[in-house]
CSV table of C-alpha atoms and ligand atoms in Angstrom, one decimal:
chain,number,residue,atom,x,y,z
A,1,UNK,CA,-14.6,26.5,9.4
A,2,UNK,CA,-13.7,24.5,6.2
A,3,UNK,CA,-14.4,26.5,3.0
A,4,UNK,CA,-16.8,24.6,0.8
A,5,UNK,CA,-16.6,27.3,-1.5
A,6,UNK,CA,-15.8,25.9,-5.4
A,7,UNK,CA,-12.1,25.0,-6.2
A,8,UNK,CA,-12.1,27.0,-9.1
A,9,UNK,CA,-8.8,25.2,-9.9
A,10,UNK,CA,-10.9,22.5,-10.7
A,11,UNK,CA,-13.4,23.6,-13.6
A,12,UNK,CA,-12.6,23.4,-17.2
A,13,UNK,CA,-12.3,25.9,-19.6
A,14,UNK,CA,-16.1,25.6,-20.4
A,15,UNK,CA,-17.4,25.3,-16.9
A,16,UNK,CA,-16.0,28.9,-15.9
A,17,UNK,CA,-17.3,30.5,-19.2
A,18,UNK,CA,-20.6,29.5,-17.6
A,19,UNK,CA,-19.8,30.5,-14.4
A,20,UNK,CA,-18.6,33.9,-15.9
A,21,UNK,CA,-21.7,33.5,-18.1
A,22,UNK,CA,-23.8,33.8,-15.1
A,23,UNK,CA,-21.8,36.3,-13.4
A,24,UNK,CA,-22.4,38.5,-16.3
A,25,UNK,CA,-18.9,38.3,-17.6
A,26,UNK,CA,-17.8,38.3,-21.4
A,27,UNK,CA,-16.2,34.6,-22.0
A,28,UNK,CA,-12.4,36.7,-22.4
A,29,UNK,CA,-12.6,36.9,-18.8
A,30,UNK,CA,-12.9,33.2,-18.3
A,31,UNK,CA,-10.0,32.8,-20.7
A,32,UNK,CA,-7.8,35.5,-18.6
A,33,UNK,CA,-9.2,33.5,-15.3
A,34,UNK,CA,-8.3,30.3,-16.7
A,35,UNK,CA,-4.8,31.4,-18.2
A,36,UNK,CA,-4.1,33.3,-14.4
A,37,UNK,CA,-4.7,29.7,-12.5
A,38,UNK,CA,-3.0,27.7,-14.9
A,39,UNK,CA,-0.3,29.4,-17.2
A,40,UNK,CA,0.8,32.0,-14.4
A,41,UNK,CA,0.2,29.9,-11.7
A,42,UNK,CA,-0.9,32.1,-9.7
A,43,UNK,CA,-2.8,30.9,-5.9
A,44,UNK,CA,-5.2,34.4,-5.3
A,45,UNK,CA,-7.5,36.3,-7.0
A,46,UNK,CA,-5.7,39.3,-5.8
A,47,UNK,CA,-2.3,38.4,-8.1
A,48,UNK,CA,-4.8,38.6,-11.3
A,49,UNK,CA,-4.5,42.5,-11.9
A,50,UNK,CA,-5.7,42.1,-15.6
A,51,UNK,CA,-9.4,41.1,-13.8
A,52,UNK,CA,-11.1,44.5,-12.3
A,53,UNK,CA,-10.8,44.5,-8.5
A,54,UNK,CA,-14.4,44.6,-8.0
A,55,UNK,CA,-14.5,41.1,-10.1
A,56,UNK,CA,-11.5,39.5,-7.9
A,57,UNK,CA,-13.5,40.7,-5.0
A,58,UNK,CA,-16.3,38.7,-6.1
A,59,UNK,CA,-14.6,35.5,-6.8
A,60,UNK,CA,-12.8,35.7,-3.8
A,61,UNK,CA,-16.0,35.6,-1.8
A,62,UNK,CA,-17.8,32.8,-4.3
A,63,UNK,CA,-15.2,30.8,-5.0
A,64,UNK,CA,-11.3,29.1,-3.9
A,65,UNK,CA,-8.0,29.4,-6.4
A,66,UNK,CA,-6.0,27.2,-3.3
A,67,UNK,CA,-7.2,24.8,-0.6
A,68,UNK,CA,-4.6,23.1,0.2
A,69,UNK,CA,-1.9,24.0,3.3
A,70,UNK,CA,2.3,22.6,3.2
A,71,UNK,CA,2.7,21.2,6.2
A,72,UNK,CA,5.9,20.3,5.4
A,73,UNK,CA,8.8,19.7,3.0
A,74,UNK,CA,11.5,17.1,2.7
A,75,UNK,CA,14.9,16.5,0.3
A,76,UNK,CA,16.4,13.7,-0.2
A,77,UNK,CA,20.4,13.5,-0.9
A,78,UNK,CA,19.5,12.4,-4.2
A,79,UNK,CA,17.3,15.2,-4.8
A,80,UNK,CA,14.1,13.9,-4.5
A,81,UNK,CA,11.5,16.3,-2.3
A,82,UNK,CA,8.4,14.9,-1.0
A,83,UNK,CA,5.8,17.4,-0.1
A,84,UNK,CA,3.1,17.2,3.0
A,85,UNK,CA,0.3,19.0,2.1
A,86,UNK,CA,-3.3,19.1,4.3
A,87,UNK,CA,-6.8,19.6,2.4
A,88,UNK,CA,-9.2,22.3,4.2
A,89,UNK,CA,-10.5,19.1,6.2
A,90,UNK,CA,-7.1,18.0,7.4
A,91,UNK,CA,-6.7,14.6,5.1
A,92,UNK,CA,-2.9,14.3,3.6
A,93,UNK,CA,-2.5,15.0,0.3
A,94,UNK,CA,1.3,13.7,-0.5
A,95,UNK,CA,3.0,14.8,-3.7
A,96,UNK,CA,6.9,14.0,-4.7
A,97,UNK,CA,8.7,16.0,-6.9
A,98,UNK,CA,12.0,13.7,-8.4
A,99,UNK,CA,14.7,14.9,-10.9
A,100,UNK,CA,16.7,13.6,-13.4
A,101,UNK,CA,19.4,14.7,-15.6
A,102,UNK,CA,16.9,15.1,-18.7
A,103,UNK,CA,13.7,15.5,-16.9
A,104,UNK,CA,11.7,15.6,-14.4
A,105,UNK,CA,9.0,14.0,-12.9
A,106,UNK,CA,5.9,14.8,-10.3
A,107,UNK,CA,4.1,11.9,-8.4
A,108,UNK,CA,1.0,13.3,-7.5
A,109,UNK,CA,-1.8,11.3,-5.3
A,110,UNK,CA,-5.3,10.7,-6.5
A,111,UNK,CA,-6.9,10.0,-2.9
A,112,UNK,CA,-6.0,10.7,0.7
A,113,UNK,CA,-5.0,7.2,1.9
A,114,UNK,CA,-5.8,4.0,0.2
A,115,UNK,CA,-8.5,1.5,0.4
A,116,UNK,CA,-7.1,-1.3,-0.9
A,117,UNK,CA,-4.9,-3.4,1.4
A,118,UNK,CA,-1.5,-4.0,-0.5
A,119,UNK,CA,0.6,-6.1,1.5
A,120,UNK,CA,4.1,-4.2,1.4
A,121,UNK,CA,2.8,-0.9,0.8
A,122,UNK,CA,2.7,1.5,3.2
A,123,UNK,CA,0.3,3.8,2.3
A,124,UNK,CA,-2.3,1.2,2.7
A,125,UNK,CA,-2.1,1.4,6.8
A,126,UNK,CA,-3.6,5.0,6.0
A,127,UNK,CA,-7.3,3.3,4.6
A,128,UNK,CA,-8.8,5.4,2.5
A,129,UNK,CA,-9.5,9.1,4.0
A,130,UNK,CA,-11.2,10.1,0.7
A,131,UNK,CA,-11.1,10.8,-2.6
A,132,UNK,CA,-9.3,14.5,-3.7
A,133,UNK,CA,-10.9,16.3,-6.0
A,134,UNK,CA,-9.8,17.9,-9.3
A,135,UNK,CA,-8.9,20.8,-7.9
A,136,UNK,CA,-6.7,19.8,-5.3
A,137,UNK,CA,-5.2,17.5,-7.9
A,138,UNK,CA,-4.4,20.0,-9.7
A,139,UNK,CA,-3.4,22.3,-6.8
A,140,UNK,CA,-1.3,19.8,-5.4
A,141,UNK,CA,1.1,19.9,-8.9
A,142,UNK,CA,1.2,23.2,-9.4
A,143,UNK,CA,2.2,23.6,-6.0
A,144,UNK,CA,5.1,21.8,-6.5
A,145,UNK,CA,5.8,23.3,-10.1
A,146,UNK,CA,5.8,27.3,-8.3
A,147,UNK,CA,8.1,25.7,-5.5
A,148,UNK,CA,10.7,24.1,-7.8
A,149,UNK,CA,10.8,26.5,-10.7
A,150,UNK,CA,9.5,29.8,-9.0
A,151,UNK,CA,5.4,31.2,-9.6
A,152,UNK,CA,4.6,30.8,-13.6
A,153,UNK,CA,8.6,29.9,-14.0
A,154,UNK,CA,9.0,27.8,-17.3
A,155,UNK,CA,9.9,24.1,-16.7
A,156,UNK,CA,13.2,23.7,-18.1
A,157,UNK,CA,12.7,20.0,-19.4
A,158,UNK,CA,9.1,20.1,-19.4
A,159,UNK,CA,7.2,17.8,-17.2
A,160,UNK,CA,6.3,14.2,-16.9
A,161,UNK,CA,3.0,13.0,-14.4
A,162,UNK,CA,2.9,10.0,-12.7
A,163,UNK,CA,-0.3,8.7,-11.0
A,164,UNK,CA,1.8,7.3,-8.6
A,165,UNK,CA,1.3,8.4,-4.9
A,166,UNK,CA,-1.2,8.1,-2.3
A,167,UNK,CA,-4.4,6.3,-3.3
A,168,UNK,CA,-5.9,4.1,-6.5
A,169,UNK,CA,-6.9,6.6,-9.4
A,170,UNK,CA,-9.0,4.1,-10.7
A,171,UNK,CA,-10.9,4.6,-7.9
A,172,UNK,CA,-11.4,8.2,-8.5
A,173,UNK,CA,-11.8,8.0,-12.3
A,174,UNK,CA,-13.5,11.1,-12.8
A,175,UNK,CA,-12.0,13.7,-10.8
A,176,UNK,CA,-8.8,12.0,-12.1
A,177,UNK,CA,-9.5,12.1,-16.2
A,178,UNK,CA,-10.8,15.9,-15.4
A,179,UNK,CA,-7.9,17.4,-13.5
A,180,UNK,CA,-5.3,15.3,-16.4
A,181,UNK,CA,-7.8,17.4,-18.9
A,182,UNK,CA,-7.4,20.5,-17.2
A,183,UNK,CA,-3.9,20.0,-16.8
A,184,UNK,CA,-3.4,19.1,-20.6
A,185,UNK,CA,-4.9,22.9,-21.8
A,186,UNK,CA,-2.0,24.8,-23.7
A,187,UNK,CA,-3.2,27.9,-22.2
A,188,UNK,CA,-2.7,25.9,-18.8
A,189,UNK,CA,0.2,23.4,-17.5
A,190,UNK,CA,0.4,22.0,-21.1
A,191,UNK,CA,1.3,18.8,-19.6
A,192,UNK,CA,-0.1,16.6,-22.7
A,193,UNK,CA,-0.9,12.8,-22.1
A,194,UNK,CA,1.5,11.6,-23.4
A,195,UNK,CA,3.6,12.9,-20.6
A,196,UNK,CA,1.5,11.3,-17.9
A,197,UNK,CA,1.6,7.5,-16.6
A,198,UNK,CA,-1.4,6.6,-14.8
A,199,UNK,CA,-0.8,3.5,-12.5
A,200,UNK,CA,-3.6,1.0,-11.6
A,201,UNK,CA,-3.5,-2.3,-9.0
A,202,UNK,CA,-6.2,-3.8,-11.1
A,203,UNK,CA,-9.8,-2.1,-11.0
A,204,UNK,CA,-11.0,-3.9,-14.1
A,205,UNK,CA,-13.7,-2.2,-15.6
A,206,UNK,CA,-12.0,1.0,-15.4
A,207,UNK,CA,-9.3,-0.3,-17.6
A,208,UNK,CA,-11.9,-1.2,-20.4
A,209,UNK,CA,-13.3,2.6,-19.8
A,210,UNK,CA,-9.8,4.0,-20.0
A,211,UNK,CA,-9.0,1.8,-23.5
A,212,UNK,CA,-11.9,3.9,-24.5
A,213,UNK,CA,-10.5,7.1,-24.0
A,214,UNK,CA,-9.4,9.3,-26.9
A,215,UNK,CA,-7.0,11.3,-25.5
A,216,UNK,CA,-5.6,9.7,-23.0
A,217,UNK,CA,-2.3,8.8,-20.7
A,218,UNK,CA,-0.4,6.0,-20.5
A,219,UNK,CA,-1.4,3.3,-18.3
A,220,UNK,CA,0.8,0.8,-15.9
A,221,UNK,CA,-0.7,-1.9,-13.8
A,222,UNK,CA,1.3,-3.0,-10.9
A,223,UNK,CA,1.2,-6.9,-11.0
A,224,UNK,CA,3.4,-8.0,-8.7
A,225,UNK,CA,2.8,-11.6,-8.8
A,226,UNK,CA,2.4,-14.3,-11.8
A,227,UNK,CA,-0.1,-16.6,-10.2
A,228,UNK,CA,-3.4,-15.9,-7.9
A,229,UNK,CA,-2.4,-17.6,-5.2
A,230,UNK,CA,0.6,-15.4,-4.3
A,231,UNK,CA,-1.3,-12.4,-5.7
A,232,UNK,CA,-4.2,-12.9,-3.5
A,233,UNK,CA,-2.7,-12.2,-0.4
A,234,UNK,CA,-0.1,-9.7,-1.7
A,235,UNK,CA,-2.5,-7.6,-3.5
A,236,UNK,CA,-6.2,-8.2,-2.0
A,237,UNK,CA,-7.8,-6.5,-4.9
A,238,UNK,CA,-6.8,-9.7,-6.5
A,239,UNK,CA,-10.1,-11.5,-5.1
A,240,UNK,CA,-12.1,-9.2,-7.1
A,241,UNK,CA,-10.7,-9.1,-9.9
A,242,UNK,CA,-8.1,-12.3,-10.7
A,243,UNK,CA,-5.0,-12.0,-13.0
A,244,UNK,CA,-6.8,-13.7,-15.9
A,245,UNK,CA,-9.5,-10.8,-15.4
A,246,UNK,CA,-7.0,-8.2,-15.6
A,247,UNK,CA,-4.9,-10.1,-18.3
A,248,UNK,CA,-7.8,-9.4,-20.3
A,249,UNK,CA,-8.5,-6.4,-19.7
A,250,UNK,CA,-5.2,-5.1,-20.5
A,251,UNK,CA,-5.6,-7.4,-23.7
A,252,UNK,CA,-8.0,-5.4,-24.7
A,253,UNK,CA,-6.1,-2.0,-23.9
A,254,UNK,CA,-3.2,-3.1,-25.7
A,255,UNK,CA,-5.4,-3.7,-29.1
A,256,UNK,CA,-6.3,0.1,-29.1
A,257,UNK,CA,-2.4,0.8,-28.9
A,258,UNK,CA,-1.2,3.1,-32.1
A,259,UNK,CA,1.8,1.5,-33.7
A,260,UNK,CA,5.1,2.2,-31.5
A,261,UNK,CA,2.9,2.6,-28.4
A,262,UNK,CA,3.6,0.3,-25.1
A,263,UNK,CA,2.5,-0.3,-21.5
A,264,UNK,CA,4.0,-1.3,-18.6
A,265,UNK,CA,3.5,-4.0,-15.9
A,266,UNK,CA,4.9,-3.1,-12.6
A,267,UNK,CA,6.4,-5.7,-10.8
A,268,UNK,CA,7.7,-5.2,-6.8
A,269,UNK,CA,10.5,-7.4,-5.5
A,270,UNK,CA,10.1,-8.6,-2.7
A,271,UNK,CA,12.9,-10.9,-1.6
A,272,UNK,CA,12.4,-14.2,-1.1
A,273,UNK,CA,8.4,-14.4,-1.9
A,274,UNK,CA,8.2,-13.3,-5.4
A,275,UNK,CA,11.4,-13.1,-7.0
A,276,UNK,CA,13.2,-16.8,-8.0
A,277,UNK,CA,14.0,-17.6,-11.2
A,278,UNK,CA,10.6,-19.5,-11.3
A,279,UNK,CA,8.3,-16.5,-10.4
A,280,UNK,CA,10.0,-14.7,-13.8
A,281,UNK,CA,9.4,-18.2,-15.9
A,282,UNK,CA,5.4,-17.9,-15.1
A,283,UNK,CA,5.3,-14.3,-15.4
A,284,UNK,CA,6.7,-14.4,-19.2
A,285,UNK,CA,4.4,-17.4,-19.6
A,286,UNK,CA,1.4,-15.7,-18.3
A,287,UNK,CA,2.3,-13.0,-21.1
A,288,UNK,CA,2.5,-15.1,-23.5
A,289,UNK,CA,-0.7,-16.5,-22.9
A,290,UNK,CA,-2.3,-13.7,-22.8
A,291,UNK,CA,-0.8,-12.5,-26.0
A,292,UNK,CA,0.7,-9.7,-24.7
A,293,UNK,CA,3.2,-8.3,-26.6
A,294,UNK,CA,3.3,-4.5,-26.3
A,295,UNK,CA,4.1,-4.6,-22.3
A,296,UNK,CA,7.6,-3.7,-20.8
A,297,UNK,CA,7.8,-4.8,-17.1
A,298,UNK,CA,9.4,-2.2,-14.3
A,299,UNK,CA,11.0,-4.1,-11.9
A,300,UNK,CA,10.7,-2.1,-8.4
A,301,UNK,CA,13.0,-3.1,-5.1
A,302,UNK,CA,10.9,-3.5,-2.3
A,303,UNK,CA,11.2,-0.4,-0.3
A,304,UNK,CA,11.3,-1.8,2.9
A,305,UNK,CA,9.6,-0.1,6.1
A,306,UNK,CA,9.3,-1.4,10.3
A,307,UNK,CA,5.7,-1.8,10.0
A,308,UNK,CA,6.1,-4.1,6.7
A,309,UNK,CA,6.9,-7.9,6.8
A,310,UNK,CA,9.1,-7.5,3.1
A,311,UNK,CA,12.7,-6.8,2.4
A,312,UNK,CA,14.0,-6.4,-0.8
A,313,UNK,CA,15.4,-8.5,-3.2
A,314,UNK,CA,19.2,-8.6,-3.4
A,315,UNK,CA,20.7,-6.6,-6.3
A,316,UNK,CA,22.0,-9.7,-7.7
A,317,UNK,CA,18.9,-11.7,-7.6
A,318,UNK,CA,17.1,-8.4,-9.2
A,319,UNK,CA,19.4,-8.6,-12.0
A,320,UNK,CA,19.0,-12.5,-12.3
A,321,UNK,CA,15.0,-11.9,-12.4
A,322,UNK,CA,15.4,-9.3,-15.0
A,323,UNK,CA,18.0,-11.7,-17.7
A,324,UNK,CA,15.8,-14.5,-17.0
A,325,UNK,CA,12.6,-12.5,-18.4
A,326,UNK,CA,14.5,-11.2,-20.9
A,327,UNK,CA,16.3,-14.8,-22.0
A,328,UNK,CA,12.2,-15.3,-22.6
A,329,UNK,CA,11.7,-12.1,-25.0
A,330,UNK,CA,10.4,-9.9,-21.9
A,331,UNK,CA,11.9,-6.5,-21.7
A,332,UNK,CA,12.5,-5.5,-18.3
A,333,UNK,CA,13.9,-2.6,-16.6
A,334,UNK,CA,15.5,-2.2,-13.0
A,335,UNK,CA,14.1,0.9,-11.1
A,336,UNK,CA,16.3,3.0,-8.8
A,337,UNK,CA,14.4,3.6,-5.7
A,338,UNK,CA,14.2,7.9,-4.9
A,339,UNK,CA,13.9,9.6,-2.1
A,340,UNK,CA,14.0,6.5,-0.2
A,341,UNK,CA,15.7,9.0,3.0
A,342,UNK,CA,12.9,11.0,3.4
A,343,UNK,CA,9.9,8.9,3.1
A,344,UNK,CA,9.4,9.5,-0.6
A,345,UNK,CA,9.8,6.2,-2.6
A,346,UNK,CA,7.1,4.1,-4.1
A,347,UNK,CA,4.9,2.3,-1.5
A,348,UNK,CA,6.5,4.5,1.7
A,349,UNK,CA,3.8,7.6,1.1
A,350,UNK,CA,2.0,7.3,4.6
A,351,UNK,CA,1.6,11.2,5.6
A,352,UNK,CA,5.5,10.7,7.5
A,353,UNK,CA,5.8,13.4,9.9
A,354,UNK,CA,9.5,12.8,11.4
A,355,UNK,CA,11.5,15.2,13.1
A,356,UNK,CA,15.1,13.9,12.2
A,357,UNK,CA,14.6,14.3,8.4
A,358,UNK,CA,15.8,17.1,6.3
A,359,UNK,CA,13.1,19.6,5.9
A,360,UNK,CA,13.7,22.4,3.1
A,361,UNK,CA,15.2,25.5,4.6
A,362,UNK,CA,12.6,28.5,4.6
A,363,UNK,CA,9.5,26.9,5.3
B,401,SAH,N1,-2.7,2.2,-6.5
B,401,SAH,C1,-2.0,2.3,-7.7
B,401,SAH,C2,-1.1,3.6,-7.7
B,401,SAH,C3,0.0,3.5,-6.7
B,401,SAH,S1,1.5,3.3,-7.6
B,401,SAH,C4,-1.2,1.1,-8.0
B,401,SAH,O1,-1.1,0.2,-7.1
B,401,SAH,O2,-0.7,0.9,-9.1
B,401,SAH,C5,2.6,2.8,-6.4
B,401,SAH,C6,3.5,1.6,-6.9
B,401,SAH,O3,4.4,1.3,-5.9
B,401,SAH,C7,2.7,0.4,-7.2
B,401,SAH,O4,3.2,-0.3,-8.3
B,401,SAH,C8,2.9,-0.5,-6.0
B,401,SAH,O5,2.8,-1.8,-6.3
B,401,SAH,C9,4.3,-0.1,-5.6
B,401,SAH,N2,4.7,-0.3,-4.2
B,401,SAH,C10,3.8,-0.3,-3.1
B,401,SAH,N3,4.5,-0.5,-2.0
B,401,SAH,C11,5.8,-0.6,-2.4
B,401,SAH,C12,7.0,-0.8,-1.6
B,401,SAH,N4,7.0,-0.9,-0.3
B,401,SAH,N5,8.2,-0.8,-2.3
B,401,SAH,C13,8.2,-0.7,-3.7
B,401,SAH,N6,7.1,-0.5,-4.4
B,401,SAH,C14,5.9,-0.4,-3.8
């Protein structure tokens, strides 16, 4: 049977004082609870010898510290590790761990599957299973934190977030902007937002909520096309919510920048459709009039897939897109695709069960 008991992984710092509250528990013991999930990582009750055993017995029979099940593991030869993980329900929750020499990043999913219908992306073939909640969110990174740097181990560069896998966070605003809270706590991950990039294809009136936000991550909007036309049938969201629409919006986010502060438009090359010299000449012009000055575009290489119609751009004609842009006062940055061997890249997250690839020893 699927536990439906509470992810306790999930509730802030004031939601298990009440729960403790109405145990009959002093608040401390929240604090230990909350310190035991978070700062010590740890996945049971049973690890959390500073609560009394007849306490951990009761949690354990109220509530859940871990839902989700590794089905399996995959490294790339560039070091990348993409991790297949199943909710209690059997939906795919998809998480990608990817190093670099100074730091290193976790690309965790907001939803299992996608509902919007993105052209060259693979997770969209999944449609949207459902949206994960913050306690599988959570689970799902500090999964990957015990498995790369050992239960509780420190992080040796610290961490950076990206909203980047399976699913639309702005689609799952809440569970989203609670597990980042959660995961923020100093007592907890201490991953602080200014560590985390949260990516968007365009839900509109979610960017106006997020501008709103006090404490809160950086954004990227994936773009990925300067005129509706083109974007309409690469990006179907598009029809809800057209480029001059969004262009606003992120107007509006960018005046509630602090000095210093930027965002960034992701841009996907896909060779051929949306990468001549023209396509850059309208996309700094669309900038411009929208007045957008704080943004730094990420150029992304299609990464290509049999059920997809796209190929990627040619190096050279990635490079030409990026000086043209630039020749017009846009900065613009190449991407290296990672983990592209196993499955792991942007766009190729589509619960990838293959024999032939490298699975991590021990599992
Ligand atoms: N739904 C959100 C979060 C996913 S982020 C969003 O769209 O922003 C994933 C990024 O990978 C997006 O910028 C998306 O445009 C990009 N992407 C999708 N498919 C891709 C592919 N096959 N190759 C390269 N990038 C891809």
């Amino acid at each position: 049977m699927v536990s439906i008991l509470p992810h306790l992984r999930g509730f802030s710092r004031a939601e298990l004082t009440d729960l403790f509250a109405g145990l009959g528990e002093p608040r401390f013991r929240a604090d230990q609870l909350f310190r035991g999930l978070h700062g010590r990582r740890l996945m049971s009750f049973e690890e959390m010898t500073d609560l009394s055993k007849v306490l951990r017995e009761r949690l354990n029979e109220t509530a859940a510290t871990a839902t989700l099940r590794v089905e399996s593991k995959y490294i790339s030869e560039d070091g990348t590790r993409r991790f297949l993980m199943r909710t209690a329900d059997g939906n795919p929750v998809e998480t990608v761990f990817i190093p670099t020499e100074n730091r290193d990043t976790i690309c965790f999913s907001s939803q299992s599957g996608c509902p919007l219908k993105c052209d060259f992306c693979l997770t969209a073939k999944l449609g949207l299973l459902r949206n994960l909640t913050a306690g599988e969110i959570v689970e799902q990174i500090t999964i990957v934190l015990n498995d790369v740097y050992g239960v509780g181990g420190e992080t040796p560069h610290g961490t950076n977030l990206v909203a980047m896998g399976e699913g639309e966070p702005f689609l799952n605003f809440d569970n989203l902007i609670k597990a980042l809270e959660i995961m923020s706590d100093e007592h907890g991950l201490h991953i602080v937002p200014g560590r985390v990039t949260v990516s968007t294809a365009g839900v509109v009136p979610k960017i106006h909520e997020f501008a709103k936000l006090e404490r809160r991550p950086n954004l990227a909007i994936s773009l990925s096309a300067p005129e509706d036309r083109l974007r309409d049938k690469l990006m179907p969201i598009n029809k809800r919510w057209p480029i001059d629409e969004l262009l606003s919006a992120a107007k509006v986010f960018e005046r509630t920048l602090k000095r210093g502060e930027r965002f960034t438009f992701e841009y996907v090359l896909l060779g051929g459709v949306n990468d001549t010299d023209e396509h850059a000449e309208q996309l700094a012009a669309l900038l411009r009039r929208h007045d957008l000055r704080k943004v730094k575009i990420n150029l992304i290489p299609h990464n290509p897939a049999e059920q997809l119609d796209y190929r990627p751009s040619t190096p050279e004609r990635v490079r030409r897109f990026k000086q043209v842009l630039e020749s017009l006062g846009v900065d613009a940055y190449i991407r290296t695709p990672r983990g592209r061997d196993i499955f792991a890249a942007c766009g190729q997250l589509a619960a990838k069960q293959e024999p032939n690839l490298v699975q991590i020893a021990g599992l």
